[in-house]
Each structure stands twice: as structure tokens, then as C-alpha cells.
Amino acid sequence: MWEIKFIPETEKELSGLDGSLKRQVLYGIVKVSQNPLLIQDFLKLSIWGRII
């Protein structure tokens, strides 16, 4: 798992989200930190038009 660090702007934006949306965003961040995509995989997904 990768270490998650937020810049001050991110913390400010997260605090402005409502509870359920904030929970979804944080869940997604944790999920990606546990199994991040390599940049090569990201480029392949974006080229083929898949949803990430």
C-alpha cells in the first residue's frame, strides 16, 4: 500500500464535500493506493476509452 498525503488545497476541497460524497472519494483514494495503476496501464486504458 502507498502512503497517502494530501496537499492543503485537497484538504480544503474535501472538507467542502457532503458526507456521502466525501466517503466515496476517500474510499476511491484508499482503493487506488492499495492497487495503483502503472502509468503504462493508465495510458492503455485512456487510449482504449475505458472508464477508470
mmCIF file of N, CA and C in Angstrom:
data_model
loop_
_atom_site.group_PDB
_atom_site.id
_atom_site.type_symbol
_atom_site.label_atom_id
_atom_site.label_comp_id
_atom_site.label_asym_id
_atom_site.label_seq_id
_atom_site.Cartn_x
_atom_site.Cartn_y
_atom_site.Cartn_z
ATOM 1 N N MET A 1 0.846 -1.173 0.000
ATOM 2 C CA MET A 1 0.000 0.000 0.000
ATOM 3 C C MET A 1 0.895 1.241 0.000
ATOM 4 N N TRP A 2 0.465 2.250 -0.695
ATOM 5 C CA TRP A 2 1.200 3.502 -0.771
ATOM 6 C C TRP A 2 0.779 4.417 0.368
ATOM 7 N N GLU A 3 1.655 5.325 0.731
ATOM 8 C CA GLU A 3 1.320 6.325 1.739
ATOM 9 C C GLU A 3 0.508 7.433 1.072
ATOM 10 N N ILE A 4 -0.556 7.854 1.714
ATOM 11 C CA ILE A 4 -1.423 8.896 1.170
ATOM 12 C C ILE A 4 -1.113 10.205 1.887
ATOM 13 N N LYS A 5 -0.780 11.235 1.106
ATOM 14 C CA LYS A 5 -0.545 12.570 1.655
ATOM 15 C C LYS A 5 -1.418 13.546 0.880
ATOM 16 N N PHE A 6 -2.022 14.471 1.586
ATOM 17 C CA PHE A 6 -2.859 15.487 0.960
ATOM 18 C C PHE A 6 -2.171 16.842 1.029
ATOM 19 N N ILE A 7 -2.256 17.595 -0.058
ATOM 20 C CA ILE A 7 -1.789 18.972 -0.038
ATOM 21 C C ILE A 7 -2.886 19.823 0.595
ATOM 22 N N PRO A 8 -2.556 21.001 1.102
ATOM 23 C CA PRO A 8 -3.566 21.821 1.791
ATOM 24 C C PRO A 8 -4.819 22.096 0.949
ATOM 25 N N GLU A 9 -4.652 22.297 -0.351
ATOM 26 C CA GLU A 9 -5.810 22.569 -1.206
ATOM 27 C C GLU A 9 -6.772 21.388 -1.233
ATOM 28 N N THR A 10 -6.216 20.193 -1.218
ATOM 29 C CA THR A 10 -7.054 18.996 -1.240
ATOM 30 C C THR A 10 -7.855 18.875 0.046
ATOM 31 N N GLU A 11 -7.213 19.118 1.157
ATOM 32 C CA GLU A 11 -7.921 19.051 2.438
ATOM 33 C C GLU A 11 -9.061 20.064 2.485
ATOM 34 N N LYS A 12 -8.825 21.242 1.927
ATOM 35 C CA LYS A 12 -9.862 22.272 1.903
ATOM 36 C C LYS A 12 -11.039 21.833 1.028
ATOM 37 N N GLU A 13 -10.739 21.264 -0.149
ATOM 38 C CA GLU A 13 -11.801 20.814 -1.047
ATOM 39 C C GLU A 13 -12.578 19.639 -0.453
ATOM 40 N N LEU A 14 -11.879 18.706 0.190
ATOM 41 C CA LEU A 14 -12.558 17.571 0.815
ATOM 42 C C LEU A 14 -13.491 18.019 1.932
ATOM 43 N N SER A 15 -13.062 19.015 2.684
ATOM 44 C CA SER A 15 -13.910 19.477 3.783
ATOM 45 C C SER A 15 -15.186 20.142 3.270
ATOM 46 N N GLY A 16 -15.187 20.585 2.021
ATOM 47 C CA GLY A 16 -16.368 21.209 1.441
ATOM 48 C C GLY A 16 -17.376 20.232 0.871
ATOM 49 N N LEU A 17 -17.012 18.956 0.783
ATOM 50 C CA LEU A 17 -17.927 17.950 0.235
ATOM 51 C C LEU A 17 -18.908 17.487 1.307
ATOM 52 N N ASP A 18 -20.087 17.047 0.863
ATOM 53 C CA ASP A 18 -21.024 16.487 1.842
ATOM 54 C C ASP A 18 -20.536 15.103 2.266
ATOM 55 N N GLY A 19 -21.083 14.584 3.342
ATOM 56 C CA GLY A 19 -20.588 13.356 3.962
ATOM 57 C C GLY A 19 -20.517 12.153 3.049
ATOM 58 N N SER A 20 -21.589 11.892 2.290
ATOM 59 C CA SER A 20 -21.604 10.688 1.457
ATOM 60 C C SER A 20 -20.624 10.799 0.297
ATOM 61 N N LEU A 21 -20.510 11.976 -0.295
ATOM 62 C CA LEU A 21 -19.575 12.161 -1.402
ATOM 63 C C LEU A 21 -18.136 12.093 -0.909
ATOM 64 N N LYS A 22 -17.869 12.679 0.248
ATOM 65 C CA LYS A 22 -16.526 12.623 0.823
ATOM 66 C C LYS A 22 -16.124 11.176 1.091
ATOM 67 N N ARG A 23 -17.067 10.385 1.611
ATOM 68 C CA ARG A 23 -16.806 8.974 1.892
ATOM 69 C C ARG A 23 -16.453 8.227 0.603
ATOM 70 N N GLN A 24 -17.175 8.498 -0.488
ATOM 71 C CA GLN A 24 -16.908 7.833 -1.765
ATOM 72 C C GLN A 24 -15.533 8.217 -2.302
ATOM 73 N N VAL A 25 -15.192 9.496 -2.218
ATOM 74 C CA VAL A 25 -13.889 9.958 -2.704
ATOM 75 C C VAL A 25 -12.762 9.320 -1.897
ATOM 76 N N LEU A 26 -12.880 9.330 -0.581
ATOM 77 C CA LEU A 26 -11.836 8.742 0.261
ATOM 78 C C LEU A 26 -11.725 7.235 0.048
ATOM 79 N N TYR A 27 -12.856 6.558 -0.148
ATOM 80 C CA TYR A 27 -12.828 5.125 -0.437
ATOM 81 C C TYR A 27 -12.058 4.869 -1.735
ATOM 82 N N GLY A 28 -12.314 5.673 -2.757
ATOM 83 C CA GLY A 28 -11.611 5.520 -4.031
ATOM 84 C C GLY A 28 -10.122 5.758 -3.894
ATOM 85 N N ILE A 29 -9.740 6.750 -3.104
ATOM 86 C CA ILE A 29 -8.321 7.041 -2.899
ATOM 87 C C ILE A 29 -7.635 5.879 -2.194
ATOM 88 N N VAL A 30 -8.262 5.340 -1.168
ATOM 89 C CA VAL A 30 -7.685 4.197 -0.449
ATOM 90 C C VAL A 30 -7.592 2.983 -1.366
ATOM 91 N N LYS A 31 -8.616 2.741 -2.161
ATOM 92 C CA LYS A 31 -8.631 1.598 -3.076
ATOM 93 C C LYS A 31 -7.487 1.690 -4.084
ATOM 94 N N VAL A 32 -7.277 2.866 -4.658
ATOM 95 C CA VAL A 32 -6.195 3.042 -5.628
ATOM 96 C C VAL A 32 -4.835 2.941 -4.945
ATOM 97 N N SER A 33 -4.724 3.393 -3.701
ATOM 98 C CA SER A 33 -3.442 3.307 -3.004
ATOM 99 C C SER A 33 -3.054 1.856 -2.728
ATOM 100 N N GLN A 34 -4.032 0.974 -2.625
ATOM 101 C CA GLN A 34 -3.756 -0.436 -2.375
ATOM 102 C C GLN A 34 -3.369 -1.176 -3.649
ATOM 103 N N ASN A 35 -3.827 -0.694 -4.792
ATOM 104 C CA ASN A 35 -3.520 -1.350 -6.058
ATOM 105 C C ASN A 35 -3.413 -0.288 -7.156
ATOM 106 N N PRO A 36 -2.325 0.509 -7.126
ATOM 107 C CA PRO A 36 -2.201 1.598 -8.096
ATOM 108 C C PRO A 36 -1.916 1.079 -9.500
ATOM 109 N N LEU A 37 -2.360 1.837 -10.483
ATOM 110 C CA LEU A 37 -2.065 1.515 -11.870
ATOM 111 C C LEU A 37 -0.690 2.058 -12.231
ATOM 112 N N LEU A 38 0.044 1.302 -13.020
ATOM 113 C CA LEU A 38 1.278 1.834 -13.572
ATOM 114 C C LEU A 38 0.903 2.831 -14.656
ATOM 115 N N ILE A 39 1.777 3.773 -14.936
ATOM 116 C CA ILE A 39 1.465 4.786 -15.943
ATOM 117 C C ILE A 39 1.215 4.130 -17.304
ATOM 118 N N GLN A 40 1.903 3.030 -17.600
ATOM 119 C CA GLN A 40 1.680 2.344 -18.866
ATOM 120 C C GLN A 40 0.253 1.812 -18.936
ATOM 121 N N ASP A 41 -0.251 1.264 -17.851
ATOM 122 C CA ASP A 41 -1.616 0.748 -17.819
ATOM 123 C C ASP A 41 -2.625 1.879 -17.932
ATOM 124 N N PHE A 42 -2.335 3.000 -17.292
ATOM 125 C CA PHE A 42 -3.231 4.149 -17.355
ATOM 126 C C PHE A 42 -3.337 4.644 -18.788
ATOM 127 N N LEU A 43 -2.201 4.726 -19.472
ATOM 128 C CA LEU A 43 -2.224 5.200 -20.856
ATOM 129 C C LEU A 43 -2.986 4.234 -21.749
ATOM 130 N N LYS A 44 -2.832 2.934 -21.522
ATOM 131 C CA LYS A 44 -3.574 1.956 -22.313
ATOM 132 C C LYS A 44 -5.072 2.111 -22.092
ATOM 133 N N LEU A 45 -5.478 2.300 -20.844
ATOM 134 C CA LEU A 45 -6.898 2.443 -20.549
ATOM 135 C C LEU A 45 -7.469 3.698 -21.176
ATOM 136 N N SER A 46 -6.709 4.785 -21.128
ATOM 137 C CA SER A 46 -7.240 6.032 -21.676
ATOM 138 C C SER A 46 -7.256 5.996 -23.200
ATOM 139 N N ILE A 47 -6.325 5.295 -23.809
ATOM 140 C CA ILE A 47 -6.304 5.204 -25.269
ATOM 141 C C ILE A 47 -7.488 4.393 -25.764
ATOM 142 N N TRP A 48 -7.826 3.332 -25.063
ATOM 143 C CA TRP A 48 -8.933 2.481 -25.499
ATOM 144 C C TRP A 48 -10.284 2.985 -25.016
ATOM 145 N N GLY A 49 -10.294 4.110 -24.320
ATOM 146 C CA GLY A 49 -11.551 4.733 -23.927
ATOM 147 C C GLY A 49 -12.279 4.061 -22.781
ATOM 148 N N ARG A 50 -11.575 3.296 -22.009
ATOM 149 C CA ARG A 50 -12.211 2.645 -20.862
ATOM 150 C C ARG A 50 -12.367 3.627 -19.722
ATOM 151 N N ILE A 51 -13.341 3.377 -18.903
ATOM 152 C CA ILE A 51 -13.568 4.226 -17.745
ATOM 153 C C ILE A 51 -12.651 3.785 -16.626
ATOM 154 N N ILE A 52 -11.999 4.726 -16.011
ATOM 155 C CA ILE A 52 -11.067 4.417 -14.918
ATOM 156 C C ILE A 52 -11.744 4.695 -13.602
#
